[in-house]
Amino acid sequence: MAKFRVRVHTGEACGAGTWDKVSVSIVGTQGESPPLPLDHLGKEFTAGAEEDFEVTLPEDVGPVLLLRVHKAPPPLPSPLGPLPPDAWFCSWFQLEPPQGALLLFPCYQWLEGAGTLVLREGAAKVCWADDHPILEHQRQEELQAKQKIYWWKTYLPGWPRCLDEETVKDLDLNVKYSVVKKTKFSLKLGSGVAELKLKGLLDRTGLWRSLREMKRMLNFRRSPAGEYVFKHWQEDSFFASQFLNGLNPVLIRRCHSLPKNFPVTDAMVAPVLGPGTSLQAELERGSLFLVDHGILSGIQTNVVNGRPQFSAAPMTLLYQHPGGGPLLPLAIQLSQTPGPNSPIFLPSDEKWDWLLAKTWVRNAEFSVHEALTHLLHAHLLPEVFTLATLRHLPHCHPLFKLLIPHTRYTLYINTLARELLITPGQVVDRSTGLGIRGFSELIQRNMEQLNYSVLCLPEDIRARGVEDIPDYYYRDDGLRIWEAVEHFVSEMIGIYYPSDASVRDDRELQAWVRDIFSNGFLGRESSGMPSSLDTQEALVQYITMVIFTCSAKHAAVSSGQFDSCVWMPNLPSTMQLPPPTSKGQARPEGFIATLPPVNATCDIINALWLLSKEPGDRRPLGTYPDEHFTEEAPKQSITTFQSRLAQISRDIRERNRGLALPYTYLDPPLIENSVSI
């Protein structure tokens, strides 16, 4: 007979404790014990509790391999009947054998109702490192069970595939919002809707009476950045700066030759370029930049309040003076087809002509950002990474331990989006110029173009030729965070993969990569997405890309949504009149008539307010309260990573002190570990 000391830690979340009875079976190389009750007088397993038990094994089972955790409801007198399933969140077990070192079994899982969890000692193991048949069998059984819970489905043709669940109520408890987060989210949603309804705005289908009336929305929720936008939205320098540091800072690229369908002339741009230069000279100097929304050409448009809506596919030429100064717009064409009905608008045009042209560009920014930069790249792809991780990496795998914090709540928020945002009759359909059909067509088009290099920030910056454009804080902060993540990942990979062969021989890793390629990128070879990984270097880049996309990239393109849209003319979600086909016709009343109606404005502002800030229960980048890694080497790497992020944050805050509009979206403490809102 052998006596073991068992220590159990119950999580601190609301509802983490349980009244159910818990027992453990200890599995060793020589056998398995019967279930051993963990029972004291009174209630065990309350939230936040750490409790000790002593259990006696009737026979020696040899060196410990696994811990089976059993949970069952307490027996009740038959008149009371069965109780509803009770959930328990277990953080970890610690096992002290009669001889030898303490064994720590990380858990960090919910167990709902009666059931069993199988836990392994905390040291991370790649599949080829398991040297006992029981451990090998356990890995396979775990993955088979998870693949029955997490299935793929096609939501819309041409989109990345997603989780096969209809509503958040159907989700496994381990991927649901916590009680605290769900409550705060619901209260925030309800308060916004109630306020706008009480003010009589959310149900008002007509036009805004004036720009002055639109200013009422600035009082909806105070935003210093939103107030800055209101004060500066008409300025050319601010318009251009949003391509660098606004909510969609990923389109601008250096222009080496003018597109043939954008016939800008020297005479057109001379007032901005000044004397002694020309378009050709500036092209050769590298001081011209292009933002092309051509993907919107011919896209399906929506009907809002019974009225057909309109879209444009503009091209915008920008100029960075080699001697310094702000980036400035030179010319805007609102279609991809030049001609008498598609004039090139210039800063020297009449005020309302030029302002209307810039506003059409901002509407194009809304459409491309919300459908592609935000929904596709920063939500649908992270869901692919999350689902593949749950299906193909067991809990003991070092990549599971590394990635699971960066998948927290992603399946929940995306399932909720399919309920409340991107389904017929909901926000996208009610209040945007493209609607669900236009969004879907846009995503299908982008999936045909999407390339692995776009997801890797250093390669994307080089490909767009924007390495040296000044005051590009998204690039500067993003590259520093990418470098910190890459260094962290490189250290972690070095611990568990000693060679390129060890990467190739990890069948679970290879299955994970194949699943992402097949279901996320639909098996499209031209995407450049790997379907297998053969080297340590390739693995480091891939994991860095996944973590960066799920954290920093999402923060950069999500956190600023409310700031950009609360003054609606800066980011209109739809346009109610067609793009102008001539100059000299724009007037203030026509400008207002082109903008979204009152109810669509409020619908979008409320939604983007809700989605711009985390509703509590946050875990900033590099914060890992669930200690999946138990060895000293990965713990040290985590500490180093956190120190790097802290230094980046100090540097960003120091720089921001000197900026009229601080760029905060990539300040590490404000970046969530995962896509959770």
XYZ file of C-alpha atoms in Angstrom:
677
model
C 0.000 0.000 0.000
C 1.275 3.476 -0.906
C 0.108 6.824 0.402
C 0.003 9.846 -1.888
C -0.636 13.437 -0.935
C -2.908 15.200 -3.417
C -3.259 18.967 -3.652
C -6.000 20.497 -5.823
C -6.514 24.095 -6.909
C -9.952 25.269 -8.037
C -10.058 28.310 -10.317
C -11.166 31.714 -9.064
C -13.712 32.494 -11.785
C -17.346 33.043 -10.887
C -18.995 29.616 -10.709
C -15.692 27.713 -10.702
C -16.506 25.713 -7.546
C -18.593 22.565 -7.379
C -20.749 20.548 -4.976
C -20.037 17.375 -6.938
C -17.856 14.581 -5.626
C -14.339 14.282 -7.050
C -12.052 11.247 -7.048
C -8.791 10.376 -8.765
C -7.281 7.268 -10.288
C -3.497 7.139 -10.465
C -2.153 5.445 -13.595
C 1.381 4.091 -13.516
C 3.606 1.852 -15.564
C 2.417 -1.196 -13.615
C -1.284 -0.564 -13.360
C -4.066 1.792 -12.336
C -5.603 2.442 -8.952
C -9.350 2.389 -8.366
C -11.027 5.802 -7.972
C -9.807 7.364 -4.725
C -12.291 9.869 -3.213
C -11.086 13.357 -2.360
C -13.364 14.045 0.548
C -13.295 16.144 3.690
C -16.049 17.030 6.081
C -17.930 19.957 4.599
C -17.735 21.442 1.131
C -14.648 20.978 -1.010
C -13.635 22.640 -4.250
C -14.881 26.166 -3.644
C -13.731 28.885 -6.050
C -10.113 29.847 -5.398
C -9.565 27.059 -2.879
C -6.344 25.047 -2.622
C -6.930 21.839 -0.700
C -4.872 18.863 0.492
C -5.955 15.239 0.592
C -4.255 11.975 1.431
C -5.109 8.870 -0.548
C -3.953 5.299 -0.150
C -3.355 3.033 -3.126
C -4.158 -0.638 -2.449
C -1.289 -1.691 -4.728
C 1.820 -0.089 -6.160
C 1.207 1.154 -9.732
C 4.841 2.006 -10.503
C 6.093 5.380 -11.758
C 3.107 7.684 -12.350
C 2.096 8.393 -15.946
C -1.419 9.851 -15.798
C -4.049 11.134 -13.427
C -7.698 10.382 -14.119
C -10.045 12.862 -12.485
C -13.611 11.666 -11.927
C -16.532 13.953 -11.090
C -20.053 12.854 -10.201
C -23.053 14.508 -8.548
C -23.641 13.653 -4.893
C -26.326 11.029 -4.269
C -29.631 12.600 -3.282
C -32.819 11.137 -1.900
C -35.018 10.035 -4.788
C -37.864 12.536 -4.104
C -35.486 15.398 -4.913
C -34.537 13.924 -8.267
C -31.333 14.626 -10.189
C -29.662 18.017 -9.941
C -28.814 20.033 -13.061
C -25.221 19.490 -14.253
C -22.698 21.294 -12.067
C -19.519 22.701 -13.610
C -16.090 22.803 -11.971
C -13.005 24.664 -13.164
C -9.882 22.872 -12.026
C -6.578 24.737 -12.285
C -4.184 21.949 -11.370
C -3.420 18.857 -9.318
C -0.201 18.251 -7.437
C 0.774 14.705 -6.539
C 3.354 13.865 -3.879
C 4.364 10.192 -4.111
C 5.859 8.309 -1.158
C 9.254 8.746 -2.777
C 10.489 11.064 -5.484
C 9.727 14.573 -6.625
C 6.390 16.373 -6.646
C 4.388 15.907 -9.828
C 2.340 18.843 -11.167
C -0.614 18.171 -13.479
C -1.881 21.383 -15.157
C -5.572 21.283 -15.997
C -7.178 24.708 -16.578
C -10.366 23.130 -17.868
C -14.057 23.034 -17.049
C -15.621 19.682 -16.254
C -19.399 19.941 -16.569
C -21.682 17.336 -15.043
C -20.499 13.800 -14.476
C -17.363 12.910 -16.364
C -13.659 12.186 -16.398
C -10.580 14.189 -17.321
C -7.229 12.599 -18.057
C -4.276 14.751 -17.028
C -0.590 14.367 -17.763
C 2.366 15.553 -15.752
C 3.159 19.096 -16.820
C 6.361 18.671 -18.830
C 5.560 19.463 -22.471
C 6.104 16.563 -24.861
C 6.225 16.377 -28.659
C 4.718 13.113 -29.901
C 8.066 11.540 -30.795
C 9.242 12.149 -27.197
C 6.582 9.888 -25.658
C 8.210 6.555 -24.892
C 5.407 4.610 -23.232
C 2.430 2.965 -24.982
C -0.013 4.287 -22.359
C 1.075 7.870 -23.041
C 0.937 7.381 -26.801
C -2.564 5.934 -26.505
C -3.677 8.814 -24.276
C -2.620 11.381 -26.912
C -4.615 9.615 -29.591
C -7.714 9.242 -27.417
C -7.632 12.918 -26.441
C -7.446 14.084 -30.043
C -10.191 11.714 -31.158
C -12.459 13.060 -28.413
C -11.723 16.703 -29.294
C -12.320 16.126 -32.998
C -15.828 14.927 -32.108
C -16.493 18.189 -30.248
C -14.920 20.646 -32.690
C -16.091 20.178 -36.299
C -15.558 22.318 -39.373
C -18.383 23.746 -41.468
C -18.698 26.070 -44.464
C -20.537 29.221 -43.383
C -20.518 30.866 -46.818
C -18.882 29.664 -50.063
C -15.334 30.894 -50.547
C -14.890 31.856 -46.868
C -12.458 30.121 -44.508
C -14.294 27.294 -42.804
C -15.398 27.749 -39.204
C -16.740 25.997 -36.115
C -19.852 23.918 -36.738
C -22.108 25.426 -34.065
C -25.160 27.617 -34.583
C -25.278 29.635 -31.348
C -23.044 30.391 -28.387
C -25.420 28.362 -26.205
C -24.256 25.249 -28.070
C -20.552 25.780 -27.328
C -18.404 23.653 -25.093
C -17.994 25.380 -21.715
C -14.217 25.590 -22.199
C -14.600 28.085 -25.070
C -17.476 30.154 -23.689
C -17.153 33.641 -22.201
C -16.737 33.715 -18.450
C -19.790 34.783 -16.447
C -18.145 38.148 -15.757
C -17.251 38.833 -19.392
C -20.632 37.726 -20.706
C -22.472 39.873 -18.165
C -20.425 42.992 -18.892
C -20.768 42.458 -22.648
C -24.560 42.085 -22.405
C -24.925 45.141 -20.159
C -22.769 47.223 -22.490
C -24.780 46.134 -25.538
C -28.081 46.798 -23.829
C -27.089 50.203 -22.467
C -26.023 51.478 -25.890
C -29.193 50.325 -27.619
C -31.407 51.701 -24.843
C -29.721 55.115 -24.865
C -29.994 55.545 -28.628
C -33.618 54.425 -28.632
C -34.531 56.807 -25.810
C -32.955 59.657 -27.754
C -35.138 58.726 -30.712
C -32.144 58.097 -32.983
C -31.966 54.336 -33.479
C -35.385 54.140 -35.146
C -35.099 57.324 -37.204
C -34.709 56.344 -40.848
C -34.293 59.803 -42.349
C -31.273 61.965 -43.050
C -29.316 63.935 -40.538
C -30.468 67.553 -40.592
C -26.952 68.974 -40.492
C -23.352 68.264 -39.559
C -24.110 70.100 -36.320
C -26.784 67.548 -35.454
C -24.359 64.697 -36.130
C -22.153 66.140 -33.429
C -24.655 64.766 -30.896
C -23.017 61.359 -31.376
C -19.806 62.650 -29.780
C -21.742 62.668 -26.509
C -22.701 58.989 -26.878
C -19.405 57.914 -25.295
C -16.513 60.278 -24.757
C -13.404 59.523 -26.803
C -10.438 61.937 -26.847
C -9.303 60.399 -30.136
C -12.844 60.734 -31.530
C -12.917 64.406 -30.565
C -9.564 64.898 -32.308
C -11.048 63.291 -35.428
C -14.000 65.700 -35.278
C -11.697 68.714 -35.104
C -9.355 67.616 -37.917
C -11.365 65.354 -40.254
C -11.430 67.886 -43.115
C -7.660 68.451 -43.085
C -5.689 66.792 -45.878
C -2.832 65.856 -43.561
C -5.185 64.058 -41.178
C -6.968 62.306 -44.057
C -3.589 60.974 -45.269
C -2.337 60.082 -41.787
C -5.200 57.628 -41.313
C -3.659 55.393 -43.996
C -0.657 55.097 -41.665
C -2.132 55.046 -38.179
C -5.889 54.736 -38.537
C -7.940 51.590 -38.278
C -6.814 50.221 -41.674
C -3.050 50.885 -41.869
C -2.303 47.987 -44.213
C -3.110 49.242 -47.732
C -0.717 52.099 -48.420
C 2.199 51.191 -50.695
C 5.007 53.041 -52.445
C 4.164 53.960 -56.028
C 6.982 53.436 -58.555
C 4.820 53.989 -61.625
C 1.334 55.397 -61.973
C -1.344 52.861 -62.861
C -2.423 53.274 -66.478
C -6.028 53.699 -65.345
C -5.103 56.628 -63.071
C -4.007 59.353 -65.542
C -2.749 62.021 -63.137
C -0.778 64.816 -64.851
C 1.929 67.192 -63.693
C -0.427 70.142 -64.025
C -2.931 68.519 -61.677
C -0.496 68.066 -58.820
C 1.810 71.053 -59.285
C 0.078 73.080 -56.502
C 1.052 70.416 -53.936
C 4.403 69.287 -55.370
C 5.606 72.858 -55.862
C 8.085 74.162 -58.468
C 11.173 72.392 -59.737
C 9.835 68.851 -59.726
C 7.435 66.540 -61.559
C 5.477 63.347 -61.104
C 8.219 61.335 -62.784
C 10.891 62.878 -60.598
C 8.917 62.124 -57.449
C 8.167 58.580 -58.609
C 11.889 57.994 -59.098
C 12.622 59.598 -55.740
C 10.146 57.248 -54.056
C 8.046 59.977 -52.469
C 4.680 58.971 -53.972
C 2.322 56.414 -52.420
C -0.864 54.754 -53.591
C -3.940 53.415 -51.837
C -6.007 51.370 -54.267
C -9.482 50.136 -53.302
C -9.876 48.384 -56.648
C -11.166 45.217 -54.979
C -14.462 47.090 -54.531
C -14.972 47.515 -58.277
C -18.385 46.202 -59.319
C -19.179 44.852 -55.848
C -22.788 44.109 -54.916
C -24.435 46.848 -52.859
C -27.129 46.791 -50.229
C -30.571 48.236 -49.625
C -30.965 50.258 -46.403
C -34.358 51.526 -45.238
C -35.742 50.495 -48.621
C -33.232 52.647 -50.544
C -30.468 51.241 -52.768
C -26.972 52.128 -51.570
C -23.812 52.926 -53.532
C -20.128 52.079 -53.470
C -16.963 53.276 -55.194
C -13.563 51.738 -55.955
C -11.257 54.744 -55.543
C -7.550 55.248 -56.092
C -5.711 57.780 -53.946
C -2.270 59.189 -54.738
C -0.282 60.606 -51.808
C 2.917 62.589 -51.486
C 5.586 62.572 -48.799
C 7.876 65.604 -49.139
C 11.471 64.341 -49.055
C 12.409 67.197 -46.745
C 9.845 66.197 -44.131
C 6.368 67.359 -43.295
C 3.092 65.457 -43.356
C 1.914 62.934 -45.904
C -0.590 64.680 -48.215
C -3.177 63.551 -50.779
C -2.446 64.591 -54.367
C -5.347 63.146 -56.336
C -8.402 60.899 -55.996
C -10.229 59.002 -58.730
C -13.434 57.326 -57.565
C -13.486 54.472 -60.082
C -11.087 52.103 -61.771
C -12.144 53.373 -65.210
C -10.925 56.859 -66.147
C -12.941 59.052 -68.453
C -15.234 62.057 -68.613
C -17.595 60.517 -66.035
C -14.769 59.707 -63.623
C -12.912 62.957 -62.947
C -9.733 63.105 -60.912
C -10.408 65.170 -57.807
C -7.693 67.458 -56.482
C -6.967 69.505 -53.345
C -7.304 72.623 -55.520
C -10.938 71.800 -56.377
C -13.915 73.463 -54.731
C -14.141 72.645 -51.019
C -17.206 70.373 -51.179
C -16.016 68.543 -54.313
C -12.747 67.645 -52.609
C -14.349 66.827 -49.255
C -16.918 64.584 -50.926
C -14.179 62.732 -52.841
C -12.225 62.158 -49.625
C -15.396 60.953 -47.910
C -15.961 58.390 -50.669
C -12.437 57.108 -49.973
C -13.277 56.878 -46.273
C -16.395 54.869 -47.119
C -14.224 52.510 -49.181
C -11.920 52.250 -46.171
C -14.899 51.234 -44.027
C -15.930 48.472 -46.425
C -12.450 47.035 -46.988
C -11.519 47.318 -43.346
C -14.645 45.737 -41.891
C -14.953 42.908 -44.425
C -11.280 42.088 -44.997
C -8.772 43.639 -42.618
C -10.982 43.088 -39.584
C -13.459 40.259 -40.258
C -11.408 38.039 -42.567
C -7.829 38.615 -41.430
C -8.379 39.338 -37.729
C -11.381 37.095 -36.916
C -11.952 34.315 -39.435
C -8.269 33.355 -39.732
C -7.704 33.327 -35.944
C -10.744 31.050 -35.702
C -9.057 28.700 -38.165
C -5.877 28.697 -36.051
C -7.951 28.100 -32.903
C -10.005 25.258 -34.298
C -6.980 23.472 -35.768
C -5.151 23.817 -32.428
C -8.019 22.222 -30.513
C -8.384 19.418 -33.064
C -4.753 18.423 -33.584
C -2.599 19.393 -30.601
C -3.056 17.517 -27.307
C -2.777 19.423 -24.035
C 0.716 18.099 -23.390
C 2.071 19.369 -26.715
C 4.406 22.362 -26.325
C 2.651 24.180 -29.170
C -0.734 23.680 -27.501
C 0.647 25.158 -24.288
C 2.178 28.037 -26.245
C -0.873 28.805 -28.400
C -3.884 28.126 -26.184
C -3.732 31.539 -24.424
C -3.913 33.157 -27.861
C -7.165 31.344 -28.721
C -9.112 32.365 -25.597
C -12.760 33.214 -26.368
C -12.176 33.367 -30.142
C -14.712 30.658 -30.951
C -17.255 32.397 -28.725
C -16.964 35.879 -30.203
C -16.974 34.570 -33.785
C -20.019 32.375 -33.169
C -21.714 35.392 -31.589
C -20.791 37.473 -34.655
C -22.505 34.906 -36.873
C -25.599 35.349 -34.684
C -25.654 39.130 -34.255
C -23.521 40.803 -36.935
C -22.973 38.910 -40.166
C -26.258 37.141 -40.623
C -29.266 38.369 -42.652
C -31.243 41.087 -40.906
C -28.488 41.977 -38.452
C -26.067 44.925 -38.251
C -24.063 44.366 -41.447
C -27.246 43.777 -43.419
C -29.175 46.636 -41.802
C -26.614 49.409 -41.862
C -23.735 48.956 -44.308
C -23.489 49.812 -47.972
C -22.468 46.307 -48.997
C -24.593 44.139 -46.731
C -23.940 40.437 -46.249
C -23.860 39.703 -49.978
C -21.298 42.436 -50.646
C -19.176 41.408 -47.652
C -19.275 37.818 -48.833
C -18.254 38.730 -52.375
C -15.422 40.879 -51.041
C -14.131 38.044 -48.843
C -14.312 35.612 -51.767
C -12.274 38.011 -53.913
C -9.669 38.561 -51.222
C -9.335 34.835 -50.530
C -8.244 34.437 -54.149
C -5.460 36.996 -53.574
C -4.516 36.326 -49.949
C -0.869 35.417 -49.506
C 1.149 34.143 -46.557
C 3.518 37.100 -46.823
C 0.658 39.535 -46.103
C 0.249 37.858 -42.710
C 3.953 38.231 -41.846
C 4.419 41.890 -40.946
C 8.112 42.325 -41.879
C 7.478 40.808 -45.326
C 4.314 42.859 -45.786
C 6.122 46.112 -44.933
C 8.888 45.305 -47.426
C 6.444 44.256 -50.143
C 4.543 47.538 -49.820
C 7.786 49.529 -49.834
C 6.931 51.499 -46.707
C 10.028 50.762 -44.610
C 11.048 54.407 -44.299
C 7.912 56.539 -44.578
C 7.977 58.755 -41.467
C 5.475 58.713 -38.590
C 4.146 55.260 -39.443
C 3.531 54.104 -35.882
C 1.621 50.964 -36.837
C 4.760 49.790 -38.629
C 7.169 50.911 -35.908
C 5.270 49.435 -32.969
C 4.135 46.379 -34.907
C 7.647 45.428 -35.976
C 8.938 45.726 -32.412
C 6.153 43.474 -31.149
C 6.717 41.026 -34.017
C 10.411 40.901 -33.103
C 9.611 40.297 -29.413
C 7.153 37.516 -30.274
C 9.610 35.986 -32.737
C 12.412 35.974 -30.164
C 10.094 34.364 -27.607
C 8.867 31.737 -30.070
C 12.413 30.994 -31.224
C 13.477 30.270 -27.646
C 10.460 28.022 -27.051
C 10.954 26.104 -30.292
C 14.637 25.662 -29.432
C 13.675 23.984 -26.160
C 11.443 21.336 -27.717
C 12.721 20.928 -31.284
C 16.490 20.286 -31.369
C 16.697 19.946 -35.166
C 14.879 20.364 -38.463
C 14.221 16.633 -38.459
C 12.403 16.942 -35.130
C 10.011 19.406 -36.785
C 9.399 17.140 -39.772
C 8.818 14.129 -37.514
C 6.105 15.767 -35.396
C 2.998 14.261 -36.976
C 0.644 16.313 -34.763
C 2.287 19.560 -35.843
C 2.098 18.539 -39.499
C -1.590 17.603 -39.161
C -2.236 21.015 -37.557
C -0.552 22.863 -40.438
C -2.397 20.760 -43.042
C -5.736 21.460 -41.374
C -5.102 25.224 -41.473
C -4.059 25.038 -45.124
C -7.029 22.897 -46.147
C -9.848 24.465 -44.126
C -8.561 27.992 -43.632
C -6.983 28.655 -47.026
C -9.148 26.086 -48.826
C -6.118 24.189 -50.131
C -5.132 27.037 -52.442
C -1.454 26.542 -53.369
C -1.144 30.088 -54.707
C -1.699 31.440 -51.178
C 1.862 30.496 -50.291
C 0.541 29.068 -47.012
C 2.589 26.031 -46.049
C 0.835 22.673 -45.969
C 3.779 21.274 -44.006
C 6.762 22.668 -42.099
C 10.242 21.255 -42.548
C 12.614 23.461 -40.542
C 12.913 25.178 -37.173
C 13.110 28.527 -38.961
C 9.870 27.931 -40.863
C 8.144 26.815 -37.665
C 9.282 29.926 -35.779
C 7.939 32.230 -38.500
C 4.637 30.357 -38.685
C 3.999 30.377 -34.925
C 5.049 34.038 -34.745
C 2.530 34.833 -37.470
C -0.245 33.004 -35.608
C 0.415 34.720 -32.269
C 0.862 38.156 -33.867
C -2.353 37.801 -35.912
C -4.377 36.694 -32.889
C -3.099 39.494 -30.667
C -1.329 42.579 -32.043
C -2.841 42.536 -35.534
C -6.346 42.271 -34.148
C -5.705 45.050 -31.639
C -4.307 47.360 -34.326
C -7.344 47.006 -36.594
C -10.061 46.655 -33.946
C -9.321 48.983 -31.032
C -9.640 52.172 -33.086
C -13.007 51.447 -34.668
C -15.065 53.627 -32.344
C -12.482 56.416 -32.372
C -12.642 56.520 -36.174
C -16.407 56.244 -36.583
C -17.985 58.206 -33.732
C -17.699 61.277 -35.983
C -19.545 59.514 -38.781
C -18.439 61.640 -41.789
C -14.916 60.376 -41.138
C -15.975 56.746 -41.680
C -19.420 56.409 -43.274
C -20.691 52.844 -43.405
C -22.714 53.476 -46.556
C -23.389 56.152 -49.191
C -26.958 56.931 -50.279
C -26.213 58.761 -53.517
C -23.935 57.602 -56.363
C -20.344 58.864 -56.690
C -20.080 62.236 -58.468
C -19.421 62.067 -62.199
C -18.441 65.712 -62.575
C -16.985 68.564 -60.577
C -18.655 71.712 -59.333
C -21.912 70.057 -58.292
C -21.242 69.262 -54.610
C -23.057 71.305 -51.956
C -23.418 70.933 -48.180
C -26.982 69.615 -48.473
C -25.922 67.056 -51.106
C -22.997 66.012 -48.936
C -25.338 65.267 -46.005
C -27.813 63.501 -48.314
C -25.023 61.174 -49.432
C -24.111 60.117 -45.883
C -25.770 57.250 -43.950
C -29.223 57.797 -42.446
C -29.598 58.373 -38.717
C -30.532 54.823 -37.728
C -27.682 53.238 -39.722
C -25.222 55.725 -38.218
C -26.316 54.837 -34.681
C -26.427 51.098 -35.399
C -22.806 51.115 -36.602
C -21.476 53.444 -33.896
C -23.069 51.317 -31.172
C -21.691 48.105 -32.680
C -18.178 49.485 -33.112
C -18.213 50.965 -29.598
C -19.090 47.508 -28.318
C -16.349 45.850 -30.382
C -13.550 48.362 -29.762
C -12.943 47.722 -26.069
C -12.733 44.525 -24.053
C -15.665 44.154 -21.601
C -13.574 43.011 -18.622
C -11.848 39.699 -17.902
C -8.799 40.822 -19.880
C -5.489 39.072 -20.457
C -2.974 41.445 -22.084
C -0.309 40.183 -24.453
C 2.266 38.046 -22.646
C 0.059 37.512 -19.581
C -0.231 33.803 -18.852
C -1.997 33.209 -15.506
C -2.801 29.626 -16.562
C 0.598 28.003 -16.071
C 0.543 25.316 -18.736
C 4.347 25.182 -18.809
C 5.905 23.741 -15.664
C 9.589 23.459 -16.660
C 12.056 26.183 -15.768
C 13.319 26.917 -19.316
C 9.960 27.958 -20.853
C 9.087 29.884 -17.692
C 12.291 31.888 -18.070
C 11.477 32.579 -21.722
C 8.033 33.862 -20.699
C 9.626 36.206 -18.149
C 12.039 37.534 -20.790
C 9.168 38.052 -23.232
C 7.224 40.004 -20.630
C 10.251 42.208 -19.939
C 10.628 42.975 -23.659
C 6.971 43.914 -23.930
C 7.235 46.144 -20.866
C 10.150 48.026 -22.435
C 8.230 48.434 -25.699
C 5.322 49.869 -23.724
C 7.554 52.364 -21.924
C 9.024 53.508 -25.237
C 5.595 53.879 -26.867
C 4.247 55.927 -23.963
C 7.301 58.150 -23.994
C 6.887 58.804 -27.728
C 3.162 59.404 -27.375
C 3.756 62.256 -24.954
C 4.961 64.308 -27.900
C 2.090 63.454 -30.260
C -1.052 65.504 -30.729
C -2.885 62.222 -31.388
C -1.145 59.418 -29.455
C -0.976 56.040 -31.198
C -1.975 53.592 -28.457
C -3.407 50.611 -30.307
C -0.166 48.589 -30.149
C 0.816 49.452 -26.589
C 1.329 45.906 -25.196
C -0.803 46.291 -22.023
C -3.703 47.346 -24.279
C -3.296 44.362 -26.633
C -5.356 41.311 -25.759
C -3.639 37.918 -25.982
C -6.412 36.662 -28.245
C -9.331 37.675 -30.444
C -11.973 37.875 -27.742
C -14.127 40.829 -28.793
